PDB file of N, CA and C in Angstrom:
ATOM      1  N   THR A 803     -11.598   2.083  -9.046  1.00  0.00           N
ATOM      2  CA  THR A 803     -10.750   1.688  -7.923  1.00  0.00           C
ATOM      3  C   THR A 803      -9.394   1.267  -8.462  1.00  0.00           C
ATOM      4  N   ILE A 804      -8.353   1.775  -7.820  1.00  0.00           N
ATOM      5  CA  ILE A 804      -6.974   1.434  -8.169  1.00  0.00           C
ATOM      6  C   ILE A 804      -6.381   0.660  -7.003  1.00  0.00           C
ATOM      7  N   TYR A 805      -5.778  -0.493  -7.280  1.00  0.00           N
ATOM      8  CA  TYR A 805      -5.030  -1.236  -6.271  1.00  0.00           C
ATOM      9  C   TYR A 805      -3.561  -0.901  -6.489  1.00  0.00           C
ATOM     10  N   PHE A 806      -2.943  -0.357  -5.440  1.00  0.00           N
ATOM     11  CA  PHE A 806      -1.578   0.160  -5.565  1.00  0.00           C
ATOM     12  C   PHE A 806      -0.672  -0.526  -4.551  1.00  0.00           C
ATOM     13  N   GLY A 807       0.326  -1.237  -5.040  1.00  0.00           N
ATOM     14  CA  GLY A 807       1.262  -1.947  -4.172  1.00  0.00           C
ATOM     15  C   GLY A 807       2.577  -1.214  -4.032  1.00  0.00           C
ATOM     16  N   THR A 808       3.096  -1.226  -2.814  1.00  0.00           N
ATOM     17  CA  THR A 808       4.365  -0.553  -2.554  1.00  0.00           C
ATOM     18  C   THR A 808       5.078  -1.197  -1.370  1.00  0.00           C
ATOM     19  N   PRO A 809       6.397  -1.249  -1.411  1.00  0.00           N
ATOM     20  CA  PRO A 809       7.117  -1.674  -0.215  1.00  0.00           C
ATOM     21  C   PRO A 809       7.184  -0.524   0.791  1.00  0.00           C
ATOM     22  N   VAL A 810       7.403  -0.867   2.032  1.00  0.00           N
ATOM     23  CA  VAL A 810       7.636   0.127   3.084  1.00  0.00           C
ATOM     24  C   VAL A 810       9.127   0.055   3.404  1.00  0.00           C
ATOM     25  N   TRP A 811       9.848   1.117   3.119  1.00  0.00           N
ATOM     26  CA  TRP A 811      11.288   1.158   3.369  1.00  0.00           C
ATOM     27  C   TRP A 811      11.547   2.099   4.526  1.00  0.00           C
ATOM     28  N   HIS A 812      12.075   1.578   5.600  1.00  0.00           N
ATOM     29  CA  HIS A 812      12.405   2.399   6.770  1.00  0.00           C
ATOM     30  C   HIS A 812      11.221   3.281   7.163  1.00  0.00           C
ATOM     31  N   ALA A 813      10.027   2.670   7.162  1.00  0.00           N
ATOM     32  CA  ALA A 813       8.769   3.321   7.567  1.00  0.00           C
ATOM     33  C   ALA A 813       8.338   4.433   6.618  1.00  0.00           C
ATOM     34  N   GLN A 814       8.851   4.435   5.380  1.00  0.00           N
ATOM     35  CA  GLN A 814       8.524   5.490   4.423  1.00  0.00           C
ATOM     36  C   GLN A 814       8.320   4.897   3.031  1.00  0.00           C
ATOM     37  N   LEU A 815       7.784   5.753   2.153  1.00  0.00           N
ATOM     38  CA  LEU A 815       7.707   5.384   0.745  1.00  0.00           C
ATOM     39  C   LEU A 815       9.104   5.398   0.141  1.00  0.00           C
ATOM     40  N   PRO A 816       9.422   4.440  -0.702  1.00  0.00           N
ATOM     41  CA  PRO A 816      10.670   4.553  -1.460  1.00  0.00           C
ATOM     42  C   PRO A 816      10.605   5.806  -2.345  1.00  0.00           C
ATOM     43  N   GLN A 817      11.730   6.453  -2.552  1.00  0.00           N
ATOM     44  CA  GLN A 817      11.767   7.684  -3.340  1.00  0.00           C
ATOM     45  C   GLN A 817      11.196   7.478  -4.739  1.00  0.00           C
ATOM     46  N   GLN A 818      11.444   6.319  -5.347  1.00  0.00           N
ATOM     47  CA  GLN A 818      10.935   6.055  -6.687  1.00  0.00           C
ATOM     48  C   GLN A 818       9.402   6.053  -6.698  1.00  0.00           C
ATOM     49  N   VAL A 819       8.801   5.516  -5.648  1.00  0.00           N
ATOM     50  CA  VAL A 819       7.337   5.482  -5.550  1.00  0.00           C
ATOM     51  C   VAL A 819       6.802   6.894  -5.341  1.00  0.00           C
ATOM     52  N   ALA A 820       7.451   7.662  -4.476  1.00  0.00           N
ATOM     53  CA  ALA A 820       7.032   9.044  -4.258  1.00  0.00           C
ATOM     54  C   ALA A 820       7.120   9.843  -5.556  1.00  0.00           C
ATOM     55  N   SER A 821       8.185   9.662  -6.319  1.00  0.00           N
ATOM     56  CA  SER A 821       8.330  10.365  -7.602  1.00  0.00           C
ATOM     57  C   SER A 821       7.206   9.983  -8.561  1.00  0.00           C
ATOM     58  N   PHE A 822       6.865   8.699  -8.617  1.00  0.00           N
ATOM     59  CA  PHE A 822       5.766   8.245  -9.456  1.00  0.00           C
ATOM     60  C   PHE A 822       4.463   8.928  -9.045  1.00  0.00           C
ATOM     61  N   LEU A 823       4.195   8.974  -7.740  1.00  0.00           N
ATOM     62  CA  LEU A 823       2.952   9.554  -7.253  1.00  0.00           C
ATOM     63  C   LEU A 823       2.866  11.062  -7.514  1.00  0.00           C
ATOM     64  N   GLN A 824       4.004  11.709  -7.665  1.00  0.00           N
ATOM     65  CA  GLN A 824       4.007  13.135  -7.997  1.00  0.00           C
ATOM     66  C   GLN A 824       3.622  13.362  -9.459  1.00  0.00           C
ATOM     67  N   GLN A 825       3.727  12.325 -10.277  1.00  0.00           N
ATOM     68  CA  GLN A 825       3.488  12.470 -11.712  1.00  0.00           C
ATOM     69  C   GLN A 825       2.110  12.011 -12.167  1.00  0.00           C
ATOM     70  N   VAL A 826       1.359  11.330 -11.298  1.00  0.00           N
ATOM     71  CA  VAL A 826       0.031  10.846 -11.687  1.00  0.00           C
ATOM     72  C   VAL A 826      -1.045  11.642 -10.964  1.00  0.00           C
ATOM     73  N   ASP A 827      -2.233  11.622 -11.516  1.00  0.00           N
ATOM     74  CA  ASP A 827      -3.362  12.315 -10.899  1.00  0.00           C
ATOM     75  C   ASP A 827      -4.486  11.318 -10.692  1.00  0.00           C
ATOM     76  N   TRP A 828      -4.695  10.951  -9.444  1.00  0.00           N
ATOM     77  CA  TRP A 828      -5.752  10.004  -9.110  1.00  0.00           C
ATOM     78  C   TRP A 828      -6.934  10.706  -8.442  1.00  0.00           C
ATOM     79  N   SER A 829      -7.134  11.969  -8.774  1.00  0.00           N
ATOM     80  CA  SER A 829      -8.244  12.735  -8.205  1.00  0.00           C
ATOM     81  C   SER A 829      -9.556  12.002  -8.454  1.00  0.00           C
ATOM     82  N   GLY A 830     -10.365  11.897  -7.392  1.00  0.00           N
ATOM     83  CA  GLY A 830     -11.663  11.263  -7.505  1.00  0.00           C
ATOM     84  C   GLY A 830     -11.642   9.747  -7.531  1.00  0.00           C
ATOM     85  N   LYS A 831     -10.469   9.157  -7.481  1.00  0.00           N
ATOM     86  CA  LYS A 831     -10.340   7.695  -7.502  1.00  0.00           C
ATOM     87  C   LYS A 831     -10.209   7.151  -6.085  1.00  0.00           C
ATOM     88  N   GLN A 832     -10.704   5.936  -5.905  1.00  0.00           N
ATOM     89  CA  GLN A 832     -10.435   5.204  -4.668  1.00  0.00           C
ATOM     90  C   GLN A 832      -9.157   4.412  -4.907  1.00  0.00           C
ATOM     91  N   VAL A 833      -8.191   4.554  -4.013  1.00  0.00           N
ATOM     92  CA  VAL A 833      -6.907   3.868  -4.148  1.00  0.00           C
ATOM     93  C   VAL A 833      -6.728   2.967  -2.930  1.00  0.00           C
ATOM     94  N   VAL A 834      -6.734   1.673  -3.174  1.00  0.00           N
ATOM     95  CA  VAL A 834      -6.540   0.688  -2.116  1.00  0.00           C
ATOM     96  C   VAL A 834      -5.056   0.317  -2.113  1.00  0.00           C
ATOM     97  N   VAL A 835      -4.390   0.627  -1.016  1.00  0.00           N
ATOM     98  CA  VAL A 835      -2.941   0.441  -0.928  1.00  0.00           C
ATOM     99  C   VAL A 835      -2.629  -0.886  -0.249  1.00  0.00           C
ATOM    100  N   PHE A 836      -1.727  -1.651  -0.861  1.00  0.00           N
ATOM    101  CA  PHE A 836      -1.221  -2.868  -0.234  1.00  0.00           C
ATOM    102  C   PHE A 836       0.294  -2.828  -0.280  1.00  0.00           C
ATOM    103  N   GLY A 837       0.929  -3.529   0.664  1.00  0.00           N
ATOM    104  CA  GLY A 837       2.379  -3.437   0.713  1.00  0.00           C
ATOM    105  C   GLY A 837       3.031  -4.559   1.478  1.00  0.00           C
ATOM    106  N   ILE A 838       4.340  -4.433   1.579  1.00  0.00           N
ATOM    107  CA  ILE A 838       5.169  -5.400   2.287  1.00  0.00           C
ATOM    108  C   ILE A 838       6.154  -4.622   3.153  1.00  0.00           C
ATOM    109  N   HIS A 839       6.421  -5.134   4.351  1.00  0.00           N
ATOM    110  CA  HIS A 839       7.276  -4.409   5.288  1.00  0.00           C
ATOM    111  C   HIS A 839       8.185  -5.380   6.045  1.00  0.00           C
ATOM    112  N   LEU A 840       9.148  -4.815   6.747  1.00  0.00           N
ATOM    113  CA  LEU A 840      10.072  -5.611   7.566  1.00  0.00           C
ATOM    114  C   LEU A 840       9.912  -5.300   9.051  1.00  0.00           C
ATOM    115  N   GLY A 841       8.746  -4.810   9.440  1.00  0.00           N
ATOM    116  CA  GLY A 841       8.502  -4.572  10.854  1.00  0.00           C
ATOM    117  C   GLY A 841       7.812  -3.265  11.175  1.00  0.00           C
ATOM    118  N   SER A 842       7.800  -2.335  10.236  1.00  0.00           N
ATOM    119  CA  SER A 842       7.220  -1.027  10.521  1.00  0.00           C
ATOM    120  C   SER A 842       5.750  -0.931  10.112  1.00  0.00           C
ATOM    121  N   ARG A 843       5.177  -2.031   9.657  1.00  0.00           N
ATOM    122  CA  ARG A 843       3.813  -2.015   9.108  1.00  0.00           C
ATOM    123  C   ARG A 843       3.730  -0.918   8.055  1.00  0.00           C
ATOM    124  N   TRP A 844       2.804   0.025   8.189  1.00  0.00           N
ATOM    125  CA  TRP A 844       2.678   1.078   7.179  1.00  0.00           C
ATOM    126  C   TRP A 844       3.666   2.211   7.376  1.00  0.00           C
ATOM    127  N   GLY A 845       4.188   2.368   8.575  1.00  0.00           N
ATOM    128  CA  GLY A 845       5.050   3.518   8.823  1.00  0.00           C
ATOM    129  C   GLY A 845       4.317   4.797   8.444  1.00  0.00           C
ATOM    130  N   ARG A 846       4.961   5.645   7.653  1.00  0.00           N
ATOM    131  CA  ARG A 846       4.337   6.889   7.177  1.00  0.00           C
ATOM    132  C   ARG A 846       3.752   6.751   5.778  1.00  0.00           C
ATOM    133  N   ASN A 847       3.828   5.560   5.193  1.00  0.00           N
ATOM    134  CA  ASN A 847       3.414   5.380   3.791  1.00  0.00           C
ATOM    135  C   ASN A 847       2.041   5.952   3.472  1.00  0.00           C
ATOM    136  N   LEU A 848       1.022   5.566   4.229  1.00  0.00           N
ATOM    137  CA  LEU A 848      -0.328   6.020   3.907  1.00  0.00           C
ATOM    138  C   LEU A 848      -0.448   7.533   3.982  1.00  0.00           C
ATOM    139  N   ASN A 849       0.160   8.134   4.994  1.00  0.00           N
ATOM    140  CA  ASN A 849       0.130   9.601   5.099  1.00  0.00           C
ATOM    141  C   ASN A 849       0.861  10.258   3.938  1.00  0.00           C
ATOM    142  N   GLN A 850       1.989   9.685   3.548  1.00  0.00           N
ATOM    143  CA  GLN A 850       2.731  10.246   2.421  1.00  0.00           C
ATOM    144  C   GLN A 850       1.914  10.148   1.133  1.00  0.00           C
ATOM    145  N   ILE A 851       1.247   9.015   0.922  1.00  0.00           N
ATOM    146  CA  ILE A 851       0.423   8.863  -0.277  1.00  0.00           C
ATOM    147  C   ILE A 851      -0.715   9.872  -0.252  1.00  0.00           C
ATOM    148  N   ARG A 852      -1.342  10.048   0.900  1.00  0.00           N
ATOM    149  CA  ARG A 852      -2.433  11.036   1.019  1.00  0.00           C
ATOM    150  C   ARG A 852      -1.937  12.456   0.729  1.00  0.00           C
ATOM    151  N   GLU A 853      -0.713  12.765   1.155  1.00  0.00           N
ATOM    152  CA  GLU A 853      -0.152  14.087   0.879  1.00  0.00           C
ATOM    153  C   GLU A 853       0.120  14.276  -0.614  1.00  0.00           C
ATOM    154  N   LEU A 854       0.566  13.220  -1.284  1.00  0.00           N
ATOM    155  CA  LEU A 854       0.899  13.301  -2.706  1.00  0.00           C
ATOM    156  C   LEU A 854      -0.329  13.187  -3.605  1.00  0.00           C
ATOM    157  N   GLN A 855      -1.399  12.621  -3.081  1.00  0.00           N
ATOM    158  CA  GLN A 855      -2.646  12.450  -3.838  1.00  0.00           C
ATOM    159  C   GLN A 855      -3.822  12.953  -2.998  1.00  0.00           C
ATOM    160  N   PRO A 856      -3.848  14.266  -2.709  1.00  0.00           N
ATOM    161  CA  PRO A 856      -4.838  14.795  -1.763  1.00  0.00           C
ATOM    162  C   PRO A 856      -6.293  14.678  -2.224  1.00  0.00           C
ATOM    163  N   ASP A 857      -6.522  14.527  -3.514  1.00  0.00           N
ATOM    164  CA  ASP A 857      -7.893  14.463  -4.021  1.00  0.00           C
ATOM    165  C   ASP A 857      -8.348  13.041  -4.322  1.00  0.00           C
ATOM    166  N   ALA A 858      -7.569  12.066  -3.881  1.00  0.00           N
ATOM    167  CA  ALA A 858      -7.942  10.661  -4.024  1.00  0.00           C
ATOM    168  C   ALA A 858      -8.404  10.135  -2.672  1.00  0.00           C
ATOM    169  N   ASP A 859      -9.222   9.103  -2.718  1.00  0.00           N
ATOM    170  CA  ASP A 859      -9.682   8.433  -1.503  1.00  0.00           C
ATOM    171  C   ASP A 859      -8.722   7.275  -1.235  1.00  0.00           C
ATOM    172  N   ILE A 860      -7.775   7.479  -0.336  1.00  0.00           N
ATOM    173  CA  ILE A 860      -6.748   6.476  -0.033  1.00  0.00           C
ATOM    174  C   ILE A 860      -7.275   5.538   1.040  1.00  0.00           C
ATOM    175  N   VAL A 861      -7.302   4.247   0.725  1.00  0.00           N
ATOM    176  CA  VAL A 861      -7.850   3.229   1.607  1.00  0.00           C
ATOM    177  C   VAL A 861      -6.735   2.277   2.028  1.00  0.00           C
ATOM    178  N   GLU A 862      -6.647   2.028   3.327  1.00  0.00           N
ATOM    179  CA  GLU A 862      -5.655   1.074   3.837  1.00  0.00           C
ATOM    180  C   GLU A 862      -6.081  -0.333   3.451  1.00  0.00           C
ATOM    181  N   GLY A 863      -5.227  -1.003   2.718  1.00  0.00           N
ATOM    182  CA  GLY A 863      -5.479  -2.380   2.336  1.00  0.00           C
ATOM    183  C   GLY A 863      -4.792  -3.333   3.287  1.00  0.00           C
ATOM    184  N   ILE A 864      -3.833  -4.050   2.786  1.00  0.00           N
ATOM    185  CA  ILE A 864      -3.118  -5.054   3.574  1.00  0.00           C
ATOM    186  C   ILE A 864      -1.631  -4.791   3.462  1.00  0.00           C
ATOM    187  N   THR A 865      -0.925  -5.049   4.539  1.00  0.00           N
ATOM    188  CA  THR A 865       0.530  -5.015   4.498  1.00  0.00           C
ATOM    189  C   THR A 865       1.033  -6.326   5.101  1.00  0.00           C
ATOM    190  N   ILE A 866       1.907  -6.963   4.374  1.00  0.00           N
ATOM    191  CA  ILE A 866       2.423  -8.278   4.744  1.00  0.00           C
ATOM    192  C   ILE A 866       3.828  -8.134   5.311  1.00  0.00           C
ATOM    193  N   TYR A 867       4.078  -8.846   6.396  1.00  0.00           N
ATOM    194  CA  TYR A 867       5.416  -8.868   6.984  1.00  0.00           C
ATOM    195  C   TYR A 867       6.301  -9.745   6.114  1.00  0.00           C
ATOM    196  N   ALA A 868       7.386  -9.189   5.614  1.00  0.00           N
ATOM    197  CA  ALA A 868       8.245  -9.874   4.647  1.00  0.00           C
ATOM    198  C   ALA A 868       8.862 -11.160   5.184  1.00  0.00           C
ATOM    199  N   SER A 869       8.980 -11.288   6.484  1.00  0.00           N
ATOM    200  CA  SER A 869       9.590 -12.491   7.057  1.00  0.00           C
ATOM    201  C   SER A 869       8.580 -13.615   7.297  1.00  0.00           C
ATOM    202  N   ASP A 870       7.290 -13.348   7.025  1.00  0.00           N
ATOM    203  CA  ASP A 870       6.303 -14.421   7.167  1.00  0.00           C
ATOM    204  C   ASP A 870       6.611 -15.542   6.182  1.00  0.00           C
ATOM    205  N   ALA A 871       6.284 -16.751   6.591  1.00  0.00           N
ATOM    206  CA  ALA A 871       6.429 -17.880   5.679  1.00  0.00           C
ATOM    207  C   ALA A 871       5.547 -17.647   4.457  1.00  0.00           C
ATOM    208  N   ASN A 872       5.989 -18.116   3.292  1.00  0.00           N
ATOM    209  CA  ASN A 872       5.242 -17.891   2.056  1.00  0.00           C
ATOM    210  C   ASN A 872       3.789 -18.329   2.168  1.00  0.00           C
ATOM    211  N   GLU A 873       3.550 -19.488   2.736  1.00  0.00           N
ATOM    212  CA  GLU A 873       2.170 -19.984   2.827  1.00  0.00           C
ATOM    213  C   GLU A 873       1.333 -19.116   3.755  1.00  0.00           C
ATOM    214  N   GLU A 874       1.920 -18.643   4.835  1.00  0.00           N
ATOM    215  CA  GLU A 874       1.204 -17.752   5.750  1.00  0.00           C
ATOM    216  C   GLU A 874       0.833 -16.448   5.039  1.00  0.00           C
ATOM    217  N   ALA A 875       1.780 -15.865   4.328  1.00  0.00           N
ATOM    218  CA  ALA A 875       1.518 -14.630   3.582  1.00  0.00           C
ATOM    219  C   ALA A 875       0.479 -14.873   2.495  1.00  0.00           C
ATOM    220  N   ARG A 876       0.566 -16.009   1.840  1.00  0.00           N
ATOM    221  CA  ARG A 876      -0.404 -16.353   0.794  1.00  0.00           C
ATOM    222  C   ARG A 876      -1.807 -16.446   1.372  1.00  0.00           C
ATOM    223  N   GLN A 877      -1.968 -17.134   2.484  1.00  0.00           N
ATOM    224  CA  GLN A 877      -3.283 -17.294   3.098  1.00  0.00           C
ATOM    225  C   GLN A 877      -3.848 -15.948   3.572  1.00  0.00           C
ATOM    226  N   GLU A 878      -2.988 -15.132   4.152  1.00  0.00           N
ATOM    227  CA  GLU A 878      -3.420 -13.809   4.616  1.00  0.00           C
ATOM    228  C   GLU A 878      -3.880 -12.956   3.434  1.00  0.00           C
ATOM    229  N   THR A 879      -3.124 -13.020   2.356  1.00  0.00           N
ATOM    230  CA  THR A 879      -3.476 -12.244   1.159  1.00  0.00           C
ATOM    231  C   THR A 879      -4.773 -12.746   0.544  1.00  0.00           C
ATOM    232  N   LEU A 880      -4.919 -14.054   0.431  1.00  0.00           N
ATOM    233  CA  LEU A 880      -6.153 -14.616  -0.129  1.00  0.00           C
ATOM    234  C   LEU A 880      -7.377 -14.250   0.710  1.00  0.00           C
ATOM    235  N   ALA A 881      -7.224 -14.283   2.025  1.00  0.00           N
ATOM    236  CA  ALA A 881      -8.332 -13.906   2.903  1.00  0.00           C
ATOM    237  C   ALA A 881      -8.707 -12.439   2.680  1.00  0.00           C
ATOM    238  N   TRP A 882      -7.705 -11.578   2.549  1.00  0.00           N
ATOM    239  CA  TRP A 882      -7.962 -10.162   2.304  1.00  0.00           C
ATOM    240  C   TRP A 882      -8.638  -9.967   0.943  1.00  0.00           C
ATOM    241  N   LEU A 883      -8.109 -10.640  -0.080  1.00  0.00           N
ATOM    242  CA  LEU A 883      -8.687 -10.506  -1.417  1.00  0.00           C
ATOM    243  C   LEU A 883     -10.143 -10.970  -1.457  1.00  0.00           C
ATOM    244  N   SER A 884     -10.450 -12.021  -0.722  1.00  0.00           N
ATOM    245  CA  SER A 884     -11.818 -12.530  -0.752  1.00  0.00           C
ATOM    246  C   SER A 884     -12.810 -11.543  -0.135  1.00  0.00           C
ATOM    247  N   LYS A 885     -12.322 -10.625   0.697  1.00  0.00           N
ATOM    248  CA  LYS A 885     -13.193  -9.623   1.324  1.00  0.00           C
ATOM    249  C   LYS A 885     -13.383  -8.397   0.432  1.00  0.00           C
ATOM    250  N   GLN A 886     -12.561  -8.257  -0.596  1.00  0.00           N
ATOM    251  CA  GLN A 886     -12.700  -7.100  -1.486  1.00  0.00           C
ATOM    252  C   GLN A 886     -13.973  -7.255  -2.302  1.00  0.00           C
ATOM    253  N   GLY A 887     -14.686  -6.194  -2.456  1.00  0.00           N
ATOM    254  CA  GLY A 887     -15.912  -6.231  -3.220  1.00  0.00           C
ATOM    255  C   GLY A 887     -17.125  -6.613  -2.423  1.00  0.00           C
ATOM    256  N   GLU A 888     -16.975  -6.833  -1.110  1.00  0.00           N
ATOM    257  CA  GLU A 888     -18.137  -7.166  -0.271  1.00  0.00           C
ATOM    258  C   GLU A 888     -19.011  -5.952  -0.068  1.00  0.00           C
TER     259      GLU A 888
END
């Protein structure tokens, strides 16, 4: 299992992240995606990752709203992390 973090920029993957994903091969791997956004939630990110890594099992993880208070984001993340591996 790979945990992969990425920001959501204008509802899309940043070009640098897309370029990285074109260079790696995660075939047969489970990839749990987590990210941060400014209102678009995942936008097209998950679909773009699936297109760039068609032979990987892409799993929606958590996306945090960047304007959330630090403690709120921390608690949300900790709650999500505690559910991993169940």
